[in-house]
């Protein structure tokens, strides 16, 4: 060993990977064995060589850095001789063992790089263990698609190149320039899309760039969809398993057991990450051992879910596409995929309205790519179409689309279901749910025809729940008719019998809302108090926010507007904490109307502007919701009159706020300086309603007559009279009548 290494000369520039190189170098300070692991084509060999090159530059190892490629070695018995030859050790031993290697290396200080060890794991483990034990100056860096599992081994997982940090794009552009291709800034979006399609895998990116010598960038991008393995073919000067992307993955597949290959193929039906339960449901049996093996072999990537703190798994898109080639018939796996996520949604529909409501929203968000794919496949498969439709309806029932800002996606799925589901009662429910989604957005031109079509179809008890819901909401939003209240009351009973706690609560929510808008103070007070009490006891954070919101609505419509603001602000705060994309629009509406009532006209104008932006973002419109629109118009008129020509300027300032800025502004308290000066108090400190009732007592009206005059019950009127006498310290109604006559003379 008269030379100090055998690293190959650099023929192309090395792009990115600074963090990986730094972390790999740092690991040598803690271990004499480091293994670079990662999927095929991710660049493990290049990282190993560049790490070695950095060590040479820094003179870290007295006897240099030596690279021994093992990809072409088939016989494990020849491993020791192959390493000896790579180290240029004279080996005339009669037996192919470790003896000569140990003799040559026991007093050397060098870095040995063993490249591509995955097909010789047992032999490499044995060799490395004995070399490290007997050669104190030796450090070993290996590359493998799975760990060696040697004591003292430190793993460094080599990730794909990042697209967001431009590493992948820089690699593509440089390799493309080498072919003579001329790319401009206008091509960068397609370059980024190509790098994302190829998962940032350096081998795939380099092979794709090489294709620009004969194809346009757009053609390469098109061909990658379904033909990437035929397209990505390189020259024959590199390792055999890197000549094509196909060979890179065939190399991995060859070193999997039959069971592992079967599981790899089955997992290719997942469009995104998944958990172990989903994998077992789709494969049809226990997956722990083969799944763990695929993780070790860098075919499957394991991560920890930020939602459940449990392990989730994923296949890079390129890995999944190769796996799909191993699956002769994907029908069984896809059907199991549909069934698993159908059961998941059924559980979510039953369970979301609970103290775990935030968890269920997060779990649905995490599983959404799988849910969407399962529904899509079911709707394209005739005998699964009903299942897919029920899944789409269940997604809507969990309120997840509105919460997550995905109403457009659920609209698309319901529209697709409408094309394939023709028979009631499922079509009745489907039309009703599609109509409700439109109602929730204030899009009555879409909702009404759907509702009318559903009305003509036969019903079942379950579909009756869906249709009555839409009919009641039509009466509420479009006709502003008090007749919606008894219909909502009937619907609550239907939900308790045929539906879920979540459906029941949402119906009670709308019942309370309609009562506040359309009935008298007594009914509104009773409904709001009941809803708030339920929110305090059910432990559902989303429900708590709406309970506070309803208290604010009651005060705005029937009580003291000064009490609304803290309720609305706290409701908004909870909604933002939960990540709710829908509720904040209602809280902005309530705050804008309240500030107009309080005389905080400048603030109200900004909130009105912000609300219009929120409506555009969430694709909803209060203009289609009669009772809401009526109050919003009143607030707008009030603020316009107060601000005059300044109104459009101030409202535009609110509309131009970013989402986070608008919410931060809405959460601010209303300064006293912005409020309308307090109106002079009435005699005795009575409210306007109390002073009116005292006047009716002075006119000789009974409690029954007062109730009829003010549209409240006689009992409520009598309670008000008692409260007034108590406040004024008067013994009876006669004294109250005398007090009012005296007060009105002054």
XYZ file of C-alpha atoms in Angstrom:
746
model
C 0.000 0.000 0.000
C 2.352 2.662 -1.280
C -0.409 5.026 -2.484
C -2.901 6.882 -0.303
C -6.201 5.876 -1.798
C -8.000 5.012 -5.001
C -10.998 7.370 -5.194
C -12.124 7.925 -8.797
C -11.488 11.299 -10.401
C -14.466 13.657 -10.355
C -16.010 13.860 -13.817
C -19.126 15.868 -12.940
C -19.847 18.480 -10.329
C -21.391 17.430 -7.041
C -24.680 19.248 -6.388
C -26.022 20.066 -2.920
C -25.972 17.513 -0.078
C -24.052 19.846 2.242
C -26.087 18.847 5.275
C -25.717 15.134 4.479
C -21.965 15.438 4.013
C -21.573 17.438 7.218
C -23.613 14.975 9.256
C -21.783 11.982 7.770
C -18.425 13.547 8.589
C -19.590 14.301 12.104
C -20.586 10.656 12.640
C -16.954 9.588 12.240
C -16.230 11.458 15.442
C -18.521 9.024 17.267
C -18.138 5.748 15.389
C -15.675 3.753 13.316
C -18.528 2.300 11.235
C -20.981 4.460 9.330
C -23.517 3.055 6.867
C -25.200 5.226 4.249
C -28.661 3.774 3.624
C -31.305 4.782 1.123
C -33.397 3.637 -1.794
C -31.902 2.730 -5.155
C -30.710 5.703 -7.185
C -30.738 8.109 -4.250
C -27.000 8.819 -4.520
C -25.435 6.804 -1.708
C -22.290 6.004 -3.695
C -21.733 9.624 -4.680
C -22.180 10.803 -1.100
C -19.704 8.144 0.084
C -17.107 9.180 -2.516
C -17.519 12.894 -1.748
C -17.223 12.151 1.973
C -14.002 10.273 1.279
C -12.755 13.076 -0.944
C -13.329 15.567 1.895
C -11.373 13.314 4.260
C -8.475 13.212 1.785
C -8.505 16.977 1.465
C -8.347 17.380 5.230
C -5.633 14.700 5.638
C -7.796 12.907 8.193
C -6.415 9.436 7.446
C -2.667 8.847 7.275
C -2.985 5.973 4.822
C -5.751 7.462 2.746
C -9.279 6.586 1.624
C -10.007 3.408 -0.338
C -13.131 2.543 -2.308
C -14.087 -1.089 -2.979
C -17.185 -1.520 -5.217
C -19.092 -4.723 -4.467
C -22.067 -4.499 -6.843
C -20.643 -6.987 -9.324
C -19.455 -9.477 -6.713
C -21.726 -12.526 -6.743
C -19.870 -15.009 -4.498
C -19.710 -14.014 -0.797
C -16.753 -16.348 -0.341
C -14.643 -14.012 -2.479
C -15.396 -10.904 -0.411
C -12.112 -10.807 1.528
C -10.011 -11.298 -1.622
C -12.029 -8.610 -3.435
C -11.410 -6.124 -0.629
C -7.725 -7.035 -0.574
C -7.489 -6.463 -4.311
C -9.259 -3.136 -3.970
C -6.724 -2.111 -1.325
C -3.879 -3.299 -3.611
C -2.720 -5.814 -1.038
C -0.570 -8.624 -2.373
C -2.581 -11.740 -1.549
C -0.990 -15.085 -2.374
C -2.727 -16.929 0.467
C -4.009 -20.420 -0.372
C -7.322 -19.675 1.439
C -9.715 -16.796 0.760
C -10.016 -15.562 4.352
C -9.512 -12.531 6.551
C -6.006 -13.395 7.696
C -4.133 -11.541 4.978
C -6.410 -8.493 5.278
C -5.894 -8.221 9.044
C -2.143 -8.627 8.656
C -2.022 -5.756 6.174
C -4.412 -3.394 7.955
C -3.737 -3.894 11.673
C -1.237 -0.996 11.774
C -2.857 1.207 9.116
C -4.889 4.389 9.626
C -7.324 4.531 6.726
C -10.963 4.833 5.657
C -12.347 1.821 3.809
C -15.481 2.462 1.713
C -17.452 -0.689 0.861
C -19.996 0.288 -1.789
C -23.249 -1.643 -2.463
C -23.315 -4.198 0.337
C -27.023 -5.125 0.381
C -26.661 -8.389 -1.585
C -23.764 -9.608 0.598
C -25.019 -8.580 4.018
C -24.026 -11.629 6.029
C -20.542 -11.776 4.547
C -20.000 -8.019 4.932
C -21.183 -8.137 8.565
C -18.639 -10.861 9.311
C -15.806 -9.084 7.501
C -16.459 -5.644 9.021
C -16.870 -7.020 12.532
C -13.472 -8.746 12.459
C -11.659 -5.900 10.718
C -12.874 -3.316 13.226
C -12.058 -5.605 16.139
C -8.521 -6.390 14.998
C -7.478 -3.183 13.190
C -7.651 -0.228 15.567
C -6.742 2.393 12.972
C -9.415 1.316 10.499
C -12.649 3.223 9.875
C -15.321 1.800 7.576
C -17.968 3.587 5.505
C -20.489 1.323 3.779
C -23.370 1.983 1.415
C -26.356 -0.323 1.460
C -30.094 -0.343 0.964
C -30.389 -1.776 4.465
C -28.267 -1.589 7.646
C -25.484 -4.079 8.357
C -26.605 -4.455 11.993
C -23.029 -4.631 13.279
C -22.393 -3.483 16.845
C -21.312 0.164 16.885
C -22.791 0.926 13.465
C -24.166 4.450 12.961
C -26.735 4.953 10.202
C -27.005 7.950 7.914
C -30.108 7.898 5.753
C -29.478 9.575 2.423
C -32.660 11.382 1.383
C -33.647 12.359 -2.160
C -32.573 15.794 -3.372
C -34.885 18.570 -2.259
C -36.957 20.300 -4.894
C -37.960 23.281 -2.764
C -34.291 24.157 -2.098
C -33.484 23.806 -5.832
C -30.939 20.989 -5.334
C -32.795 18.669 -7.693
C -33.394 21.408 -10.261
C -29.733 22.461 -10.204
C -28.679 18.868 -10.870
C -31.099 18.559 -13.789
C -30.102 21.895 -15.335
C -26.402 21.135 -15.128
C -26.741 17.651 -16.591
C -29.101 18.996 -19.270
C -26.547 21.640 -20.252
C -24.011 18.850 -20.787
C -26.264 17.419 -23.520
C -26.319 20.745 -25.335
C -29.936 21.472 -24.380
C -30.809 25.136 -23.925
C -33.315 25.844 -21.172
C -34.657 29.254 -20.141
C -36.408 30.662 -17.114
C -39.712 29.862 -18.817
C -38.810 26.170 -18.579
C -38.250 26.229 -14.808
C -41.852 25.293 -13.855
C -41.594 22.175 -16.041
C -38.153 21.391 -14.614
C -39.575 21.613 -11.107
C -42.542 19.414 -12.044
C -40.162 16.834 -13.551
C -37.968 16.756 -10.438
C -41.035 16.352 -8.227
C -42.331 13.547 -10.441
C -39.001 11.759 -10.059
C -39.069 12.166 -6.268
C -35.733 14.018 -6.316
C -33.863 10.766 -7.068
C -30.477 11.770 -8.536
C -30.174 8.698 -10.781
C -33.610 9.305 -12.293
C -32.923 13.025 -12.723
C -29.601 12.415 -14.464
C -31.130 9.816 -16.788
C -34.012 12.195 -17.599
C -31.604 15.061 -18.314
C -29.651 12.841 -20.688
C -32.845 12.376 -22.725
C -32.804 16.077 -23.692
C -30.212 15.212 -26.279
C -33.035 13.688 -28.333
C -36.346 14.888 -26.836
C -37.870 18.171 -25.699
C -38.393 18.849 -22.021
C -42.177 18.700 -22.447
C -41.947 15.329 -24.194
C -39.779 13.934 -21.412
C -42.282 15.113 -18.824
C -45.188 13.549 -20.700
C -43.376 10.232 -21.137
C -42.650 10.004 -17.415
C -46.352 9.426 -16.803
C -46.528 5.653 -17.037
C -43.372 5.103 -19.081
C -40.599 6.310 -16.817
C -38.813 2.961 -16.638
C -38.628 2.652 -20.434
C -37.588 6.291 -20.791
C -34.887 6.497 -18.139
C -32.102 4.537 -19.780
C -28.455 5.597 -19.600
C -25.138 4.405 -20.985
C -23.265 1.261 -20.008
C -20.221 2.898 -18.427
C -21.493 2.916 -14.844
C -22.506 0.073 -12.525
C -24.778 -2.448 -14.240
C -27.633 -1.809 -11.847
C -27.496 1.935 -12.614
C -27.696 1.630 -16.406
C -31.461 2.134 -16.269
C -33.933 3.044 -13.582
C -35.571 -0.314 -14.223
C -32.348 -2.151 -13.394
C -31.830 -0.073 -10.252
C -35.137 -1.320 -8.880
C -34.779 -4.827 -10.262
C -31.572 -4.985 -8.205
C -33.619 -4.176 -5.084
C -36.342 -6.657 -5.994
C -33.838 -9.470 -6.565
C -32.666 -9.141 -2.974
C -36.152 -9.309 -1.488
C -37.895 -12.501 -0.458
C -41.016 -13.581 -2.345
C -43.129 -12.333 0.571
C -41.391 -8.961 0.590
C -41.852 -8.523 -3.173
C -45.540 -9.399 -2.843
C -46.002 -6.834 -0.096
C -44.067 -4.208 -2.088
C -46.420 -4.806 -5.002
C -49.512 -4.595 -2.791
C -48.410 -1.375 -1.101
C -48.129 0.287 -4.507
C -51.919 0.844 -4.449
C -51.492 3.457 -1.699
C -51.265 6.936 -3.269
C -49.760 8.415 -0.089
C -48.477 7.401 3.311
C -50.387 4.844 5.385
C -50.318 3.129 8.752
C -49.772 -0.500 9.621
C -53.498 -1.207 10.041
C -54.147 0.003 6.497
C -51.291 -2.109 5.145
C -52.657 -5.221 6.846
C -56.178 -4.504 5.629
C -55.009 -4.185 2.021
C -52.574 -7.134 2.107
C -55.014 -9.279 4.038
C -52.620 -10.526 6.705
C -49.968 -9.585 9.257
C -47.320 -7.284 7.764
C -44.925 -6.505 10.611
C -42.003 -8.718 9.561
C -41.985 -8.126 5.778
C -42.853 -4.431 6.212
C -39.952 -3.975 8.625
C -37.704 -5.721 6.106
C -38.812 -3.343 3.332
C -38.040 -0.402 5.613
C -34.588 -1.813 6.331
C -34.009 -2.235 2.597
C -34.968 1.415 1.951
C -37.903 0.428 -0.240
C -40.447 1.748 2.265
C -39.852 4.962 4.221
C -40.997 4.986 7.859
C -41.908 8.244 9.598
C -43.722 9.226 12.782
C -47.174 10.747 12.428
C -47.412 14.196 14.043
C -51.103 13.446 14.590
C -51.143 10.040 16.266
C -47.431 9.686 17.121
C -47.632 6.246 15.499
C -45.494 4.987 12.616
C -46.594 5.751 9.085
C -45.094 4.349 5.925
C -44.760 5.530 2.347
C -43.291 4.557 -0.983
C -41.670 7.163 -3.199
C -43.745 7.502 -6.350
C -41.035 5.896 -8.472
C -40.723 3.004 -6.021
C -44.506 2.566 -6.060
C -44.632 2.568 -9.862
C -42.058 -0.199 -9.991
C -43.993 -2.085 -7.306
C -47.155 -1.861 -9.402
C -45.296 -3.760 -12.130
C -44.868 -6.602 -9.674
C -48.630 -6.745 -9.066
C -50.238 -8.888 -11.767
C -53.781 -7.945 -10.740
C -54.497 -4.980 -8.495
C -58.273 -5.521 -8.227
C -58.196 -7.375 -4.904
C -55.816 -4.886 -3.295
C -57.812 -1.881 -4.520
C -61.078 -3.370 -3.262
C -59.520 -3.935 0.153
C -58.222 -0.364 0.063
C -61.779 0.892 -0.542
C -63.213 -1.296 2.218
C -60.614 -0.166 4.767
C -61.209 3.540 4.190
C -64.962 3.037 4.027
C -64.780 1.568 7.534
C -62.491 4.407 8.613
C -65.052 6.993 7.476
C -67.918 5.155 9.145
C -66.003 5.314 12.422
C -65.145 8.985 11.863
C -68.810 9.793 11.224
C -69.825 8.094 14.475
C -66.967 9.430 16.576
C -65.902 12.918 15.463
C -68.363 14.700 17.726
C -66.446 13.988 20.915
C -63.572 15.408 22.955
C -61.378 13.888 20.209
C -62.895 16.082 17.488
C -59.566 17.790 16.706
C -57.856 14.409 16.439
C -60.491 13.124 14.014
C -60.130 16.212 11.813
C -56.346 15.777 11.809
C -56.612 12.050 11.050
C -58.902 12.709 8.107
C -56.501 15.345 6.822
C -53.633 12.859 7.128
C -55.600 10.145 5.324
C -57.257 12.402 2.764
C -55.181 11.298 -0.287
C -56.071 7.679 0.494
C -59.723 8.523 1.154
C -60.024 10.516 -2.061
C -58.360 7.760 -4.103
C -60.561 5.071 -2.537
C -63.749 7.021 -3.295
C -62.580 7.693 -6.845
C -61.830 4.015 -7.500
C -65.125 2.919 -5.973
C -67.108 5.349 -8.138
C -65.345 4.011 -11.251
C -66.174 0.408 -10.316
C -69.869 -0.385 -10.905
C -70.385 -2.793 -8.014
C -68.555 -0.427 -5.610
C -70.283 2.794 -6.687
C -72.780 2.720 -3.803
C -69.925 2.258 -1.339
C -68.034 5.182 -2.888
C -71.128 7.375 -2.687
C -71.712 6.491 0.961
C -68.049 7.339 1.624
C -68.395 10.765 -0.010
C -71.539 11.454 2.013
C -69.807 10.375 5.222
C -66.902 12.729 4.540
C -69.441 15.554 4.306
C -71.169 14.445 7.513
C -67.945 14.723 9.489
C -67.792 18.446 8.490
C -64.173 17.808 7.474
C -64.408 19.431 3.988
C -65.571 22.762 5.432
C -63.190 22.561 8.379
C -60.173 21.840 6.140
C -61.145 24.162 3.282
C -61.789 21.272 0.878
C -65.409 21.839 -0.071
C -64.430 21.979 -3.736
C -63.065 18.432 -3.548
C -66.158 16.997 -1.878
C -68.295 18.787 -4.483
C -66.330 17.038 -7.221
C -66.770 13.627 -5.587
C -70.507 14.134 -5.025
C -70.871 15.322 -8.620
C -69.075 12.182 -9.838
C -71.351 10.026 -7.687
C -74.414 11.746 -9.140
C -73.439 10.444 -12.579
C -73.422 6.797 -11.502
C -76.067 6.564 -8.748
C -79.524 6.613 -10.304
C -81.756 4.760 -7.857
C -83.333 6.064 -4.628
C -83.039 6.222 -1.712
C -79.261 6.595 -2.113
C -79.703 9.106 -4.921
C -82.136 11.028 -2.703
C -79.507 11.342 0.027
C -76.809 12.151 -2.516
C -78.793 15.023 -4.045
C -79.675 16.327 -0.603
C -76.030 16.366 0.507
C -74.954 18.076 -2.702
C -77.698 20.661 -2.132
C -76.570 21.196 1.462
C -72.971 21.846 0.387
C -74.285 24.530 -1.975
C -76.503 25.991 0.791
C -73.531 26.173 3.134
C -71.754 28.289 0.537
C -74.773 30.526 -0.007
C -75.134 29.194 -3.567
C -78.902 28.873 -3.729
C -79.033 28.793 -7.548
C -77.329 25.403 -7.317
C -79.011 24.189 -4.147
C -82.662 24.733 -5.080
C -82.767 22.578 -8.272
C -80.975 19.770 -6.447
C -83.449 19.976 -3.552
C -86.423 19.953 -5.911
C -85.049 16.943 -7.793
C -84.567 15.062 -4.529
C -88.131 15.873 -3.420
C -89.506 13.942 -6.378
C -87.730 10.728 -5.393
C -88.842 8.044 -2.932
C -87.398 8.318 0.572
C -86.275 6.028 3.346
C -86.043 7.067 7.020
C -82.306 7.710 6.552
C -82.697 9.709 3.332
C -85.597 11.580 4.943
C -83.118 12.989 7.466
C -80.993 14.360 4.641
C -83.864 15.865 2.687
C -85.680 17.401 5.666
C -82.361 19.021 6.612
C -82.126 20.716 3.207
C -85.801 21.753 3.270
C -85.473 23.304 6.721
C -82.320 25.152 5.726
C -84.053 26.432 2.595
C -86.842 27.870 4.742
C -84.216 29.443 7.019
C -81.745 30.834 4.490
C -83.925 31.628 1.491
C -87.376 32.379 2.885
C -86.386 33.537 6.401
C -89.505 31.706 7.536
C -90.145 30.797 11.190
C -91.634 27.572 9.810
C -88.080 26.219 9.652
C -87.968 26.030 13.471
C -90.545 23.224 13.944
C -89.000 21.448 10.965
C -85.552 21.584 12.628
C -87.173 20.344 15.865
C -88.626 17.380 13.951
C -85.222 16.812 12.365
C -83.533 16.647 15.759
C -85.831 13.750 16.678
C -85.118 12.000 13.363
C -81.360 12.375 13.896
C -81.550 10.935 17.381
C -83.293 7.876 15.970
C -81.546 7.336 12.647
C -78.302 9.277 12.642
C -75.186 10.110 14.666
C -74.411 12.461 17.593
C -72.574 14.761 15.198
C -75.558 15.061 12.858
C -77.826 15.639 15.849
C -75.666 18.423 17.258
C -75.316 20.245 13.925
C -79.106 20.154 13.601
C -79.477 21.587 17.124
C -76.966 24.258 16.158
C -79.083 25.370 13.214
C -82.260 25.109 15.275
C -80.771 27.546 17.783
C -79.497 29.837 15.035
C -82.898 29.969 13.343
C -84.640 30.542 16.680
C -82.378 33.505 17.446
C -82.967 35.090 14.061
C -86.654 34.373 13.571
C -88.403 33.979 16.949
C -88.910 36.138 20.034
C -86.491 36.931 22.823
C -87.832 34.283 25.166
C -87.458 31.456 22.644
C -84.021 32.696 21.605
C -82.874 32.915 25.215
C -84.066 29.412 25.983
C -82.463 27.866 22.869
C -79.163 29.709 23.314
C -78.914 28.795 26.987
C -79.521 25.123 26.180
C -76.934 25.080 23.395
C -74.344 26.851 25.564
C -74.951 24.399 28.416
C -74.476 21.489 26.024
C -71.218 23.019 24.765
C -69.945 23.351 28.330
C -70.583 19.679 29.085
C -69.780 17.752 25.886
C -66.063 18.578 25.842
C -66.029 19.247 22.077
C -63.835 22.271 21.324
C -65.637 23.001 18.046
C -68.940 22.950 19.931
C -67.524 25.305 22.576
C -66.651 27.834 19.879
C -70.177 27.724 18.452
C -71.703 27.973 21.913
C -69.794 31.221 22.459
C -70.709 32.422 18.979
C -74.392 31.826 19.712
C -74.238 33.742 22.974
C -72.865 36.631 20.954
C -75.598 36.277 18.322
C -78.275 36.315 21.010
C -76.892 39.504 22.562
C -76.637 41.169 19.149
C -80.243 40.371 18.238
C -81.992 40.444 21.599
C -79.721 41.839 24.285
C -76.749 44.141 24.754
C -74.342 44.458 21.761
C -71.590 45.484 24.192
C -71.567 41.868 25.458
C -71.074 40.363 22.002
C -67.455 41.249 21.309
C -65.717 39.115 23.981
C -67.872 36.093 23.069
C -67.136 36.437 19.357
C -63.417 36.988 19.910
C -63.105 33.882 22.090
C -65.058 31.822 19.539
C -62.712 33.018 16.800
C -59.669 32.262 18.929
C -60.790 28.646 19.406
C -61.572 28.266 15.698
C -58.119 29.487 14.727
C -56.467 27.220 17.295
C -58.336 24.247 15.839
C -57.338 25.193 12.295
C -60.968 25.636 11.242
C -61.143 27.118 7.733
C -64.916 27.717 7.835
C -66.008 29.050 11.219
C -63.855 32.237 11.191
C -66.025 33.731 8.428
C -69.040 33.545 10.765
C -67.043 35.094 13.587
C -65.896 37.931 11.318
C -69.527 38.458 10.328
C -70.553 38.671 13.991
C -67.706 41.029 14.886
C -68.367 43.340 11.920
C -72.073 43.619 12.739
C -71.287 44.158 16.427
C -68.745 46.917 15.822
C -71.279 48.692 13.621
C -73.812 48.537 16.473
C -71.228 49.792 18.980
C -70.342 52.764 16.817
C -66.778 51.544 16.169
C -67.298 52.462 12.526
C -63.672 52.510 11.377
C -63.093 49.033 12.824
C -66.398 47.794 11.414
C -65.422 48.999 7.914
C -62.101 47.135 8.083
C -63.840 43.990 9.310
C -66.415 44.238 6.518
C -63.588 44.458 3.995
C -61.808 41.507 5.596
C -65.063 39.533 5.604
C -65.507 40.029 1.864
C -61.989 38.681 1.318
C -62.764 35.732 3.585
C -65.903 35.006 1.567
C -63.861 34.944 -1.636
C -61.216 32.663 -0.123
C -63.724 30.200 1.341
C -66.024 30.399 -1.708
C -69.044 31.242 0.390
C -71.494 34.121 0.314
C -73.651 35.507 3.116
C -75.709 37.182 0.377
C -77.430 33.835 -0.160
C -78.256 33.445 3.548
C -81.206 35.770 4.095
C -81.053 36.437 7.859
C -77.278 36.913 7.805
C -77.453 39.132 4.748
C -80.118 41.350 6.303
C -77.956 42.186 9.327
C -74.866 42.561 7.181
C -76.646 45.081 4.958
C -77.789 47.026 8.024
C -74.234 47.144 9.351
C -72.942 48.234 5.954
C -75.494 51.067 5.692
C -74.729 52.231 9.219
C -70.996 52.357 8.605
C -71.334 53.983 5.180
C -73.469 56.775 6.639
C -71.015 57.328 9.468
C -67.814 57.321 7.383
C -69.042 58.854 4.133
C -66.342 59.000 1.466
C -63.826 57.376 3.826
C -65.766 54.119 3.845
C -64.429 52.534 0.616
C -60.845 53.465 1.509
C -61.041 51.936 5.001
C -62.927 48.858 3.797
C -60.241 48.291 1.148
C -57.580 48.418 3.857
C -59.395 45.535 5.550
C -59.804 43.622 2.296
C -56.077 43.932 1.570
C -55.043 42.326 4.864
C -53.489 38.894 4.628
C -55.483 36.126 6.270
C -53.320 36.102 9.387
C -53.342 39.896 9.615
C -57.132 40.009 9.324
C -57.537 37.470 12.113
C -55.031 39.271 14.333
C -56.955 42.525 13.821
C -60.285 40.828 14.535
C -58.969 39.479 17.848
C -58.045 42.933 19.120
C -60.307 44.488 21.789
C -62.362 47.489 20.730
C -60.780 50.597 22.302
C -63.182 52.809 24.222
C -62.140 55.675 21.961
C -63.701 53.869 18.985
C -67.037 53.194 20.622
C -70.087 55.387 20.194
C -70.615 57.604 23.257
C -72.922 55.895 25.703
C -76.564 56.848 25.397
C -78.068 58.677 28.379
C -79.398 56.175 30.879
C -83.121 55.977 31.449
C -84.593 56.807 34.854
C -83.730 54.308 37.579
C -81.002 52.780 35.412
C -83.604 50.726 33.539
C -83.004 49.357 30.079
C -85.174 50.489 27.217
C -87.237 47.290 27.383
C -87.627 47.571 31.174
C -88.767 51.185 30.934
C -91.291 50.197 28.230
C -92.704 47.437 30.451
C -92.964 49.846 33.377
C -94.971 52.160 31.125
C -97.343 49.361 30.165
C -97.857 48.591 33.883
C -98.639 52.275 34.410
C -101.225 51.999 31.604
C -102.919 49.234 33.579
C -101.960 46.251 31.384
C -101.785 42.781 32.918
C -98.823 40.482 32.378
C -100.801 38.589 29.746
C -101.560 41.822 27.897
C -97.931 42.964 28.163
C -96.805 39.606 26.710
C -99.171 39.955 23.778
C -97.969 43.505 23.131
C -94.245 42.612 23.237
C -94.548 39.068 21.777
C -93.309 37.406 24.948
C -95.020 34.944 27.261
C -97.066 36.215 30.235
C -94.645 34.394 32.527
C -91.666 36.240 31.036
C -93.539 39.544 31.286
C -94.321 38.875 34.944
C -90.671 38.000 35.619
C -89.580 41.299 34.044
C -92.042 43.225 36.244
C -90.664 41.545 39.365
C -87.084 42.310 38.304
C -87.949 45.967 37.676
C -89.608 46.355 41.074
C -86.610 44.729 42.722
C -84.191 47.038 40.918
C -86.219 50.098 41.943
C -87.033 48.834 45.464
C -90.804 49.060 44.933
C -93.274 46.799 46.808
C -95.926 46.234 44.107
C -97.274 47.079 40.658
C -99.205 50.071 41.933
C -96.012 51.635 43.247
C -94.293 50.851 39.922
C -97.080 52.587 37.994
C -96.789 55.640 40.234
C -92.994 55.691 39.807
C -93.279 55.611 35.995
C -95.823 58.469 35.933
C -93.513 60.538 38.121
C -90.442 59.682 36.006
C -92.135 60.660 32.738
C -93.240 64.043 34.173
C -89.610 64.980 34.984
